[in-house]
Amino acid sequence: MARVYNWQLGREMSYWYPESRPKRQFAAVFDTNKCIACQTCTLACKTTWTSGKGQEYMLWNNVESKPYGSYPLAYDVKVLEMLNSGKWTGKVYEGQTIFESAPAGERVLGWRPEQQDYAYPNCGEDDCAGQVDHGAAMMALPHMSWFFYLARICNHCTYPACLSSCPRGSIYKRPEDGIVLVDQGRCRGYQECVKGCPYKKVFFNPMAGTSEKCIACYPKIEEGIQPQCFVSCIGKIRMAGWISKQQDAKPDNPIDYLVHIKKIALPLFPQYGLEPNVYYIPPIHVPLSFSRQLFGPGADEAVKAYRNAINDPDLAALLCLFGSSEKMMPRWKRVGDDVFGMDDKGATVVKVPRNEPVIVRAAYDKLYQITRTNCP
Amino acid sequence: MKSVIAPIVAAVVLLAGCQRAPTRTNEIVTIPTRNVPLIPTDPAWEGAPEHLAKLLPQDLVDPRLMKASTAEVRVRSLNNGSDVAFRLEWVDPTQSDMPGPARFLDGCGIQIPRTIEPNPPDPQMGEAGRPVEISFWRADWQASVNGRKDTIREIYPNAAVDHYPFEAKPLEPGSVARKEMETRYAPSQAVGNNRVGPRESPVEEMVAEGPGTLSPVPGGKPRGAGVRTKEGWAVVIARKVPEGLAPNKRTQIAFAVWEGASQESGSRKMRTGWIPLSMRVAK
């Protein structure tokens, strides 16, 4: 085991390999407050990548309804139970990660789903927390019943557990963009990665005999285009980009701004120790104790900052950039009421108004002498 | 009629666990024969002495097997001067030959140093610059060779699949366009890494120079077969006679057994250390 620095834990930790960060790291921000669980992302991914034989059950992208929904079944609570998570003191995690608590003979503390655990994608999706036993729950504030949607892809972690679990070194992290891939020519289907990944985002293909996972649509990324699940998102909840190291955060990098500067976007289960690179703006209507368990100790401040976005012109503007172009926008700026998404060289990719103008169209179109309808 | 009955009787005796007590040897002794038998029920095996190899959990390299499973493997060997076959038989009450998530497969392997030397390489898959040759049999490959179809319903009988895009019109069955599209959804097969599915042999020949370095031997001619016995598996693995092995010469051999029901796979296996392998002089 090597000693590596995990900024999300605020400390060094043990990892199977020495620290080796890529030239730049693929990262994303998902705004959970905007997700409506339409599953368009799920189907976009499914259609693009996992329509083959043996991939029937695979969802490289899934959207689960928290607190109860999960895929595979109970993947989150199983690992949380095993880890017996420790305390945070401020922003420093004092418990053990899945690497540090690996039992004898194991590289990580892992949990292996059974086949049946994949049979009920998002089981619990219609159940909200709390009982609705005294009439309509929405009549009392705060709402005693709540749920929210958590869209998930591979986190392309800085310290991937799948990668460290593989005894053959068949999983690698691309030095040019930090995307984590399974070498399909080298994998022998031992399924150690499936057991090791706490997010359960590696899947064994029984008709290929190898493990397969989200590839962050790297052929698109290489062309400067965001992945399928990002560009198909009708709720515009996602933004793909590149994250810098904490001390190198750049205000004109949208991911850096949201994660490092505004601290509004948080990693999923940072206590596992993988330094995941998909960041979530936590839901604002969920008990903070739950959000802290999912997103770490930054949940309180993130919710506060998000609620205050209306008074924060830069933040409000940047949030409007989500889903505004299929192209990657590694830089951004606000000019007045407009926000600009830019490429690496600063050329404008897209300009979006912070406040969309409201245009009311008359019900009757005099020019064409026809009544308008709302049908798309 | 007699010539037909004799092999059947011998096969029954063999599958019953070699009830006639075989000659036991302290090492693996390969016996000369005219034709190397490629199936475990061949009566020729009756004439070969047996070595009882005790198995140990692989507990030296992570991830390890922390709980012992298969206790021992019974080994016999026959050769014709150019090829050598090993018959491995072990107890395994559960037949694990169906791949799937959290499903693991029965298997066995033999390992021989590429070069005969006084101090053989590390029995844990060899060492850098000191390769070991490995032949590996797996139960699902045997099922494929035996005729199991390569469809999802063989694995999940109640599977319902709406649509595979590469099976939709206008792509015609067998067309280049269809094959090309099918390959897009099968990346491991596209790069020639056929871990499951149709194959000619249930055995794979490989070479390794240490843990995690296992790689297939291009152009290898893996041969062998496995059958289910009353108690477990009987498997024959055949290969060319190791370089330098001749009558009165000795090399080393190691064995490994994977029990799928115990979730054994890769480095999680029961294995032996090096066992001397010698070739008996033809009478």
XYZ file of C-alpha atoms in Angstrom:
659
model
C 0.000 0.000 0.000
C 1.209 3.507 -0.861
C 0.361 6.769 0.893
C -1.609 9.152 -1.307
C -3.392 12.455 -0.734
C -7.178 12.526 -0.995
C -8.380 16.136 -0.855
C -11.973 15.030 -0.304
C -10.914 13.446 2.993
C -8.583 16.310 3.908
C -5.803 13.820 4.589
C -3.463 11.199 3.257
C -4.718 7.645 2.931
C -3.486 4.219 1.909
C -3.966 3.046 -1.657
C -2.736 0.046 -3.612
C -0.711 2.177 -6.049
C 1.262 5.420 -5.601
C -0.450 8.715 -6.423
C -0.439 9.264 -10.178
C -2.813 11.955 -11.331
C -3.614 12.260 -15.034
C -2.619 15.219 -17.181
C -6.162 16.395 -16.716
C -9.095 14.725 -15.023
C -12.536 14.219 -16.537
C -15.146 15.429 -14.056
C -18.807 16.322 -13.970
C -21.339 18.201 -11.913
C -24.901 16.898 -11.573
C -27.578 19.181 -10.132
C -29.877 16.793 -8.261
C -32.432 19.561 -7.820
C -33.164 19.595 -11.528
C -33.426 15.857 -12.167
C -36.938 14.558 -12.879
C -35.912 10.898 -13.294
C -37.123 10.738 -16.877
C -34.336 8.180 -17.506
C -33.526 9.702 -20.891
C -29.873 9.539 -19.875
C -30.253 5.872 -18.987
C -31.745 5.030 -22.346
C -29.271 7.179 -24.265
C -26.465 5.186 -22.673
C -28.257 1.870 -23.060
C -28.897 2.455 -26.740
C -25.388 3.627 -27.406
C -23.291 1.161 -25.457
C -25.141 -1.722 -23.793
C -27.569 -3.166 -26.332
C -25.419 -6.226 -26.910
C -25.692 -9.798 -25.736
C -24.951 -10.244 -22.061
C -25.475 -6.533 -21.481
C -29.234 -6.812 -21.021
C -29.106 -6.117 -17.302
C -26.420 -3.470 -17.412
C -27.083 0.171 -16.684
C -23.846 2.094 -16.955
C -26.030 5.123 -16.278
C -28.960 4.810 -13.916
C -31.195 7.153 -11.986
C -32.312 5.955 -8.580
C -34.854 7.458 -6.218
C -33.295 8.086 -2.854
C -33.513 7.171 -0.040
C -34.685 3.665 -0.975
C -34.030 3.254 -4.659
C -30.778 1.603 -5.622
C -29.175 -0.399 -8.389
C -27.966 -2.987 -7.748
C -30.224 -3.572 -4.801
C -29.005 -1.901 -1.599
C -25.482 -1.404 -2.964
C -25.120 1.742 -0.892
C -26.264 0.529 2.502
C -24.395 -2.760 2.118
C -21.070 -0.993 1.757
C -21.930 1.615 4.389
C -22.758 -1.144 6.859
C -19.530 -2.988 6.161
C -17.442 0.156 6.385
C -18.977 1.294 9.632
C -18.053 4.841 8.622
C -16.095 6.959 11.017
C -16.475 10.562 12.012
C -15.611 13.743 10.213
C -13.895 16.440 12.226
C -14.650 19.487 10.164
C -13.592 18.538 6.649
C -11.198 15.827 7.772
C -12.390 12.246 7.672
C -11.217 10.307 10.684
C -12.727 6.956 9.787
C -11.280 4.315 7.545
C -11.701 4.096 3.796
C -12.500 0.875 1.957
C -8.779 0.563 1.213
C -7.726 1.033 4.815
C -10.301 -1.404 6.137
C -9.563 -4.164 3.607
C -9.672 -7.552 5.352
C -6.716 -9.918 5.215
C -6.273 -11.329 1.748
C -8.260 -8.553 0.070
C -7.126 -5.416 -1.687
C -10.255 -3.471 -0.740
C -13.267 -3.904 1.478
C -15.700 -5.150 -1.138
C -19.244 -6.398 -1.414
C -20.386 -8.668 -4.206
C -23.991 -8.293 -5.387
C -25.881 -11.485 -6.129
C -27.511 -11.909 -9.524
C -30.932 -11.115 -8.100
C -29.654 -7.766 -6.868
C -29.594 -6.600 -10.471
C -33.141 -7.783 -11.151
C -34.941 -4.779 -9.689
C -33.464 -1.566 -11.052
C -34.458 1.192 -8.680
C -36.596 -0.987 -6.427
C -38.174 1.452 -4.000
C -38.545 4.231 -6.524
C -42.110 5.013 -5.484
C -41.397 5.074 -1.766
C -40.613 8.287 0.001
C -39.111 8.544 3.451
C -41.584 8.782 6.312
C -45.068 7.412 6.598
C -48.058 9.077 5.078
C -50.383 8.032 7.860
C -52.280 11.192 8.720
C -53.641 12.524 5.501
C -51.739 14.478 2.925
C -48.108 14.855 3.893
C -47.707 18.099 1.995
C -50.123 19.885 4.309
C -47.552 20.139 7.071
C -44.170 21.853 6.928
C -41.483 20.753 6.903
C -42.604 17.903 4.686
C -42.271 14.684 6.568
C -41.976 12.776 3.348
C -39.237 13.343 0.831
C -37.263 11.743 -1.906
C -34.987 12.854 -4.700
C -33.377 11.478 -7.812
C -29.763 10.477 -7.950
C -28.360 10.020 -11.448
C -25.246 7.870 -11.477
C -22.474 6.962 -13.876
C -18.952 5.695 -13.210
C -17.160 8.295 -11.112
C -13.843 7.840 -12.955
C -12.261 8.035 -9.542
C -8.795 9.350 -8.832
C -8.239 6.232 -6.715
C -10.450 3.644 -8.407
C -11.270 0.571 -6.324
C -11.978 -1.420 -9.488
C -8.485 -0.678 -10.736
C -6.815 -1.576 -7.466
C -8.909 -4.759 -7.128
C -7.834 -6.238 -10.443
C -5.000 -8.711 -9.902
C -4.123 -8.575 -13.605
C -3.886 -4.829 -14.020
C -6.616 -5.043 -16.654
C -8.151 -1.739 -15.574
C -6.345 1.470 -16.287
C -6.783 5.186 -15.869
C -5.978 7.095 -19.009
C -3.151 9.555 -18.368
C -4.578 12.067 -20.831
C -8.037 12.462 -19.284
C -8.340 10.262 -16.194
C -11.097 8.118 -17.711
C -11.087 4.627 -16.172
C -11.392 1.745 -18.640
C -11.378 -2.042 -18.625
C -8.887 -3.410 -21.152
C -11.166 -5.801 -23.008
C -8.202 -7.664 -24.430
C -6.705 -8.331 -21.026
C -9.680 -8.910 -18.707
C -10.176 -12.556 -17.747
C -13.481 -12.050 -15.952
C -12.400 -12.649 -12.357
C -15.041 -10.123 -11.200
C -12.775 -8.679 -8.514
C -13.578 -5.205 -9.856
C -17.317 -5.820 -9.521
C -16.800 -6.667 -5.884
C -14.338 -3.857 -5.277
C -16.204 -0.875 -6.745
C -18.432 0.455 -3.946
C -20.590 2.289 -6.506
C -21.134 -0.992 -8.390
C -20.427 0.596 -11.720
C -18.499 -2.326 -13.179
C -20.620 -5.128 -14.605
C -19.772 -8.674 -15.568
C -20.932 -9.654 -19.030
C -21.833 -13.366 -18.919
C -21.783 -13.658 -22.706
C -18.420 -11.986 -23.098
C -16.807 -13.345 -19.942
C -15.301 -9.962 -19.184
C -16.271 -6.993 -17.042
C -17.544 -3.841 -18.691
C -18.178 -0.320 -17.488
C -18.993 3.275 -18.368
C -16.336 4.684 -20.678
C -17.396 8.325 -20.246
C -18.085 8.213 -24.001
C -14.367 8.797 -24.512
C -14.650 8.833 -28.308
C -16.880 11.903 -27.884
C -14.687 13.472 -25.204
C -11.735 13.148 -27.565
C -13.718 15.235 -30.055
C -14.577 17.838 -27.443
C -18.164 16.642 -27.070
C -19.895 15.771 -23.818
C -21.050 12.157 -23.219
C -24.406 10.811 -24.413
C -26.072 10.908 -21.003
C -25.086 14.573 -20.632
C -26.295 15.856 -23.971
C -29.539 13.906 -23.861
C -30.522 15.226 -20.423
C -33.751 17.135 -20.866
C -33.536 18.529 -17.342
C -30.118 19.990 -18.203
C -28.759 18.796 -14.879
C -25.280 17.843 -16.090
C -22.067 19.525 -17.040
C -18.898 17.692 -18.075
C -15.469 19.238 -17.811
C -12.090 18.989 -16.191
C -11.253 19.348 -12.530
C -8.003 20.804 -11.267
C -6.261 19.919 -8.066
C -7.748 21.802 -5.150
C -4.805 24.201 -4.831
C -4.810 24.870 -8.590
C -8.518 25.710 -8.901
C -9.272 28.222 -11.644
C -12.314 30.472 -11.337
C -12.902 30.385 -15.106
C -13.136 26.574 -15.065
C -16.811 25.750 -14.432
C -16.091 22.510 -12.571
C -13.401 24.119 -10.416
C -15.730 27.027 -9.670
C -18.592 24.809 -8.524
C -16.484 22.226 -6.655
C -13.468 24.038 -5.270
C -14.474 27.701 -5.121
C -18.195 27.760 -4.394
C -18.095 24.261 -2.844
C -21.624 23.737 -4.059
C -20.968 20.385 -5.773
C -19.895 17.430 -3.652
C -18.559 13.910 -4.196
C -20.760 10.861 -3.636
C -19.733 8.857 -0.565
C -16.349 10.571 -0.166
C -15.748 8.459 2.956
C -15.088 5.431 0.753
C -11.815 7.113 -0.216
C -11.899 6.833 -4.016
C -11.928 10.591 -4.709
C -14.800 10.220 -7.176
C -14.962 12.801 -9.957
C -18.699 13.152 -10.455
C -19.896 15.923 -8.140
C -23.445 16.489 -6.984
C -25.256 19.636 -6.036
C -27.193 18.128 -3.117
C -30.985 18.316 -2.985
C -32.163 21.301 -0.977
C -35.296 19.700 0.467
C -33.726 16.618 1.997
C -32.736 16.232 5.665
C -29.147 17.329 5.943
C -28.205 14.292 7.991
C -29.008 12.168 4.942
C -27.164 14.483 2.563
C -24.121 14.443 4.825
C -24.012 10.661 4.679
C -24.160 10.736 0.887
C -22.104 13.801 0.119
C -19.937 14.423 3.172
C -19.661 17.318 5.571
C -19.942 19.983 2.885
C -23.663 19.331 2.398
C -24.856 22.114 4.733
C -22.805 24.818 3.044
C -23.644 23.551 -0.423
C -27.381 23.709 0.216
C -27.011 27.182 1.694
C -25.018 28.407 -1.316
C -27.518 26.920 -3.750
C -30.450 28.518 -1.988
C -28.615 31.816 -2.211
C -27.821 31.453 -5.926
C -30.499 33.993 -6.803
C -28.389 36.600 -5.035
C -25.141 35.357 -6.543
C -25.020 36.504 -10.177
C -21.972 34.448 -11.119
C -23.272 31.222 -9.628
C -26.751 31.748 -11.046
C -25.246 32.449 -14.445
C -23.030 29.379 -14.428
C -25.940 27.142 -13.495
C -27.656 28.379 -16.654
C -24.802 27.005 -18.733
C -25.719 23.403 -17.892
C -27.059 21.573 -20.912
C -26.680 24.586 -23.180
C -24.325 22.937 -25.662
C -23.231 19.444 -26.554
C -19.647 20.695 -26.687
C -17.309 20.605 -23.714
C -16.915 24.018 -22.157
C -13.742 23.982 -20.087
C -13.928 27.771 -19.516
C -16.694 30.233 -18.787
C -17.333 33.882 -17.974
C -20.250 36.121 -17.142
C -20.731 39.437 -18.877
C -23.660 41.328 -17.494
C -26.674 39.151 -17.778
C -25.085 36.720 -20.194
C -22.957 33.688 -19.489
C -20.451 32.426 -22.025
C -19.277 28.846 -22.365
C -15.843 28.749 -23.955
C -13.358 26.252 -25.312
C -9.773 25.828 -24.103
C -8.607 28.806 -26.152
C -11.345 31.111 -24.898
C -13.438 31.039 -28.067
C -17.162 31.231 -27.378
C -19.003 27.945 -27.679
C -22.348 29.245 -26.513
C -23.911 32.385 -25.013
C -26.838 31.949 -22.662
C -28.902 34.651 -20.946
C -29.097 34.399 -17.183
C -32.750 35.258 -17.380
C -34.546 33.797 -20.331
C -36.877 36.378 -21.847
C -40.514 35.438 -21.496
C -42.331 35.571 -24.793
C -46.093 35.287 -24.786
C -47.548 34.189 -28.052
C -51.147 34.962 -28.794
C -53.447 31.996 -28.987
C -54.409 33.004 -32.505
C -51.759 33.477 -35.179
C -53.048 36.287 -37.369
C -50.372 35.856 -40.023
C -51.219 32.251 -40.740
C -54.788 32.559 -39.555
C -54.576 29.560 -37.322
C -55.082 28.789 -33.665
C -51.904 27.750 -31.887
C -51.859 24.730 -29.678
C -49.387 23.496 -27.119
C -48.607 20.335 -28.972
C -44.898 20.099 -29.693
C -18.423 -57.714 -28.422
C -15.679 -58.280 -25.882
C -13.650 -55.429 -27.338
C -16.610 -53.064 -26.853
C -17.471 -54.138 -23.339
C -13.946 -53.946 -21.960
C -13.510 -50.175 -22.427
C -16.993 -49.533 -21.013
C -16.223 -51.560 -17.915
C -12.923 -49.753 -17.552
C -14.629 -46.392 -17.963
C -17.209 -47.240 -15.338
C -14.432 -48.292 -12.980
C -12.583 -45.039 -13.660
C -15.630 -42.847 -13.174
C -16.458 -44.676 -9.996
C -13.316 -43.164 -8.657
C -10.827 -45.823 -9.712
C -12.148 -48.318 -7.239
C -9.382 -50.767 -8.025
C -6.635 -49.273 -5.911
C -4.143 -47.686 -8.299
C -0.407 -47.756 -7.839
C 0.499 -44.655 -5.855
C 3.660 -42.707 -6.566
C 5.369 -39.962 -4.580
C 5.788 -37.867 -7.676
C 4.118 -37.576 -11.057
C 5.396 -40.334 -13.294
C 4.340 -40.140 -16.912
C 4.050 -43.555 -18.527
C 4.784 -44.292 -22.190
C 1.827 -45.255 -24.329
C 1.115 -45.550 -28.034
C -1.698 -43.016 -28.199
C -2.151 -40.260 -25.669
C -5.754 -40.479 -24.421
C -7.663 -37.198 -24.661
C -10.722 -38.159 -22.640
C -10.807 -39.072 -18.954
C -12.893 -42.201 -19.538
C -10.300 -43.804 -21.798
C -9.355 -47.250 -20.392
C -5.695 -46.474 -21.076
C -5.648 -44.480 -17.852
C -6.061 -47.682 -15.880
C -2.419 -48.515 -16.492
C -1.033 -45.268 -15.133
C 0.045 -44.851 -11.520
C -1.622 -42.151 -9.488
C -0.199 -39.329 -7.434
C -2.297 -37.793 -4.714
C -1.494 -34.074 -4.711
C -2.533 -32.183 -1.624
C -3.926 -28.740 -2.344
C -3.314 -25.566 -0.366
C -5.187 -22.268 -0.520
C -3.426 -19.617 -2.564
C -2.737 -17.335 0.356
C 0.487 -15.641 -0.716
C -0.661 -13.102 -3.305
C -3.626 -10.720 -2.888
C -6.440 -11.330 -3.506
C -6.055 -14.590 -1.642
C -8.201 -17.600 -0.879
C -8.650 -17.479 2.861
C -10.705 -20.644 3.263
C -9.597 -24.040 1.990
C -11.962 -25.883 -0.330
C -10.840 -28.775 -2.564
C -8.492 -30.914 -0.479
C -6.631 -32.906 -3.086
C -6.374 -33.809 -6.729
C -5.538 -37.286 -8.051
C -3.205 -37.153 -11.036
C -2.126 -39.692 -13.651
C -0.038 -39.094 -16.736
C 0.612 -40.802 -20.077
C 2.854 -39.750 -22.961
C 3.803 -40.898 -26.452
C 7.179 -39.200 -26.566
C 5.952 -36.018 -28.185
C 2.703 -35.331 -26.305
C 1.869 -35.803 -22.669
C -1.531 -35.930 -21.044
C -2.511 -35.502 -17.432
C -5.703 -36.831 -15.923
C -6.875 -34.826 -12.917
C -9.705 -36.002 -10.730
C -11.089 -34.240 -7.712
C -14.129 -34.054 -5.496
C -16.566 -31.205 -6.154
C -20.204 -31.816 -5.250
C -21.471 -28.769 -7.146
C -21.270 -28.404 -10.904
C -20.468 -24.775 -11.681
C -20.332 -24.304 -15.419
C -22.588 -21.334 -16.054
C -21.019 -17.868 -16.249
C -22.789 -14.892 -14.739
C -22.493 -12.057 -12.257
C -21.412 -13.537 -8.917
C -21.253 -16.960 -10.573
C -17.893 -18.631 -10.765
C -16.672 -21.603 -12.699
C -15.060 -24.920 -11.889
C -11.651 -25.321 -13.424
C -8.217 -26.820 -13.142
C -4.764 -26.081 -14.416
C -1.294 -27.527 -14.768
C 1.896 -25.505 -14.660
C 5.376 -26.543 -15.854
C 8.559 -24.438 -15.983
C 9.560 -23.606 -19.541
C 13.131 -24.626 -18.809
C 14.367 -27.516 -16.713
C 16.684 -26.114 -14.077
C 17.853 -27.222 -10.625
C 15.927 -24.444 -8.908
C 12.608 -23.984 -10.652
C 10.980 -20.527 -10.740
C 8.499 -19.405 -8.116
C 5.541 -21.813 -8.162
C 3.264 -18.760 -7.901
C 3.029 -18.305 -11.681
C 6.779 -18.097 -12.323
C 9.084 -15.096 -12.300
C 10.181 -12.335 -14.656
C 12.516 -13.921 -17.196
C 11.706 -17.424 -15.900
C 8.379 -18.283 -17.503
C 6.030 -21.109 -16.682
C 3.706 -22.790 -19.169
C 0.146 -23.216 -18.039
C -2.720 -25.251 -19.470
C -6.122 -24.372 -18.065
C -9.449 -26.208 -18.350
C -12.783 -24.624 -17.447
C -16.192 -26.206 -16.959
C -18.168 -23.680 -19.026
C -15.805 -24.119 -21.953
C -16.442 -27.845 -21.686
C -20.195 -27.194 -21.770
C -19.737 -25.092 -24.924
C -17.668 -27.813 -26.575
C -20.355 -30.294 -25.565
C -22.890 -28.266 -27.510
C -24.394 -25.714 -25.177
C -25.803 -22.852 -27.224
C -24.399 -19.355 -26.998
C -27.614 -17.560 -26.105
C -28.773 -15.570 -23.115
C -31.573 -18.086 -22.537
C -29.034 -20.810 -21.859
C -27.932 -18.723 -18.881
C -31.306 -17.253 -17.950
C -34.084 -19.505 -19.330
C -36.774 -16.889 -18.732
C -34.863 -13.977 -20.215
C -36.954 -11.698 -22.399
C -35.051 -9.584 -24.876
C -37.037 -7.080 -26.888
C -34.446 -6.295 -29.421
C -30.779 -6.512 -30.324
C -30.067 -3.670 -32.747
C -27.774 -5.837 -34.844
C -30.526 -8.409 -35.389
C -32.971 -5.863 -36.768
C -33.800 -5.366 -40.407
C -32.433 -4.387 -42.840
C -29.336 -6.162 -41.529
C -29.376 -9.676 -42.960
C -28.214 -12.682 -40.935
C -24.617 -13.496 -41.747
C -24.008 -10.212 -43.544
C -20.817 -8.253 -43.075
C -22.795 -5.217 -41.954
C -24.558 -7.208 -39.268
C -21.351 -8.774 -38.010
C -19.733 -5.376 -37.872
C -22.577 -3.933 -35.835
C -22.695 -6.967 -33.533
C -19.003 -6.568 -32.843
C -19.553 -2.985 -31.719
C -21.465 -4.336 -28.736
C -18.942 -7.086 -28.002
C -15.629 -5.310 -27.434
C -13.755 -8.256 -25.915
C -14.641 -10.474 -28.845
C -13.704 -7.679 -31.218
C -10.154 -7.836 -29.888
C -10.063 -11.637 -29.915
C -10.471 -12.176 -26.172
C -13.122 -14.889 -26.301
C -13.499 -15.714 -22.644
C -16.798 -17.570 -23.047
C -18.895 -18.918 -25.889
C -18.257 -21.254 -28.808
C -14.830 -22.842 -28.966
C -13.068 -25.935 -30.221
C -11.293 -26.886 -27.003
C -12.122 -26.534 -23.312
C -8.426 -25.953 -22.622
C -6.368 -22.794 -23.001
C -2.559 -22.696 -23.202
C -0.829 -19.782 -21.585
C 2.465 -18.510 -20.316
C 3.216 -16.461 -17.179
C 6.175 -14.715 -15.626
C 4.697 -13.947 -12.232
C 1.268 -13.215 -10.718
C -0.967 -11.145 -12.984
C 1.089 -11.789 -16.125
C -0.858 -14.705 -17.569
C -1.183 -14.415 -21.343
C -2.378 -16.799 -24.065
C 0.134 -18.625 -26.231
C -0.482 -17.665 -29.856
C -0.901 -20.684 -32.079
C -1.194 -23.081 -29.158
C -2.994 -26.374 -29.723
C -4.839 -26.896 -26.459
C -6.432 -30.290 -26.065
C -8.367 -32.070 -23.383
C -11.772 -32.858 -22.021
C -13.592 -32.985 -18.738
C -16.487 -35.088 -17.532
C -18.620 -34.967 -14.486
C -18.083 -37.946 -12.166
C -20.154 -39.180 -9.272
C -17.998 -37.157 -6.899
C -16.805 -34.227 -8.951
C -14.735 -33.800 -12.082
C -12.305 -35.874 -14.120
C -10.347 -33.821 -16.628
C -7.643 -34.584 -19.159
C -5.242 -31.873 -20.223
C -2.804 -32.691 -23.012
C 0.166 -30.701 -24.247
C 3.532 -31.274 -25.892
C 6.170 -32.954 -23.741
C 8.001 -30.215 -21.816
C 11.250 -29.089 -23.409
C 14.091 -31.320 -22.202
C 11.908 -33.911 -20.481
C 12.995 -37.406 -21.507
C 13.242 -40.822 -19.908
C 15.201 -40.560 -16.661
C 14.968 -36.782 -16.771
C 12.923 -34.820 -14.294
C 11.134 -31.493 -14.315
C 8.512 -29.973 -12.042
C 4.776 -29.600 -12.267
C 2.145 -27.802 -10.178
C -1.630 -28.064 -10.133
C -4.496 -25.761 -9.292
C -8.201 -26.341 -8.843
C -10.964 -23.739 -8.785
C -14.301 -24.496 -7.151
C -16.896 -22.176 -8.627
C -19.383 -22.689 -5.813
C -16.804 -21.263 -3.391
C -16.444 -18.172 -5.609
C -12.952 -19.165 -6.649
C -11.532 -17.373 -9.640
C -8.137 -16.080 -10.734
C -5.767 -16.016 -7.802
C -8.429 -17.373 -5.439
C -7.700 -21.050 -5.955
C -6.436 -24.239 -4.341
C -2.950 -25.072 -5.557
C 0.098 -27.246 -5.020
C 3.745 -26.316 -4.877
C 6.153 -27.887 -7.359
C 5.909 -31.670 -7.624
C 8.610 -33.633 -9.473
C 7.528 -34.926 -12.881
C 9.543 -37.767 -14.380
C 9.211 -39.867 -17.498
C 9.336 -43.642 -17.212
C 11.465 -45.497 -19.727
C 9.492 -47.497 -22.303
C 9.711 -51.252 -21.737
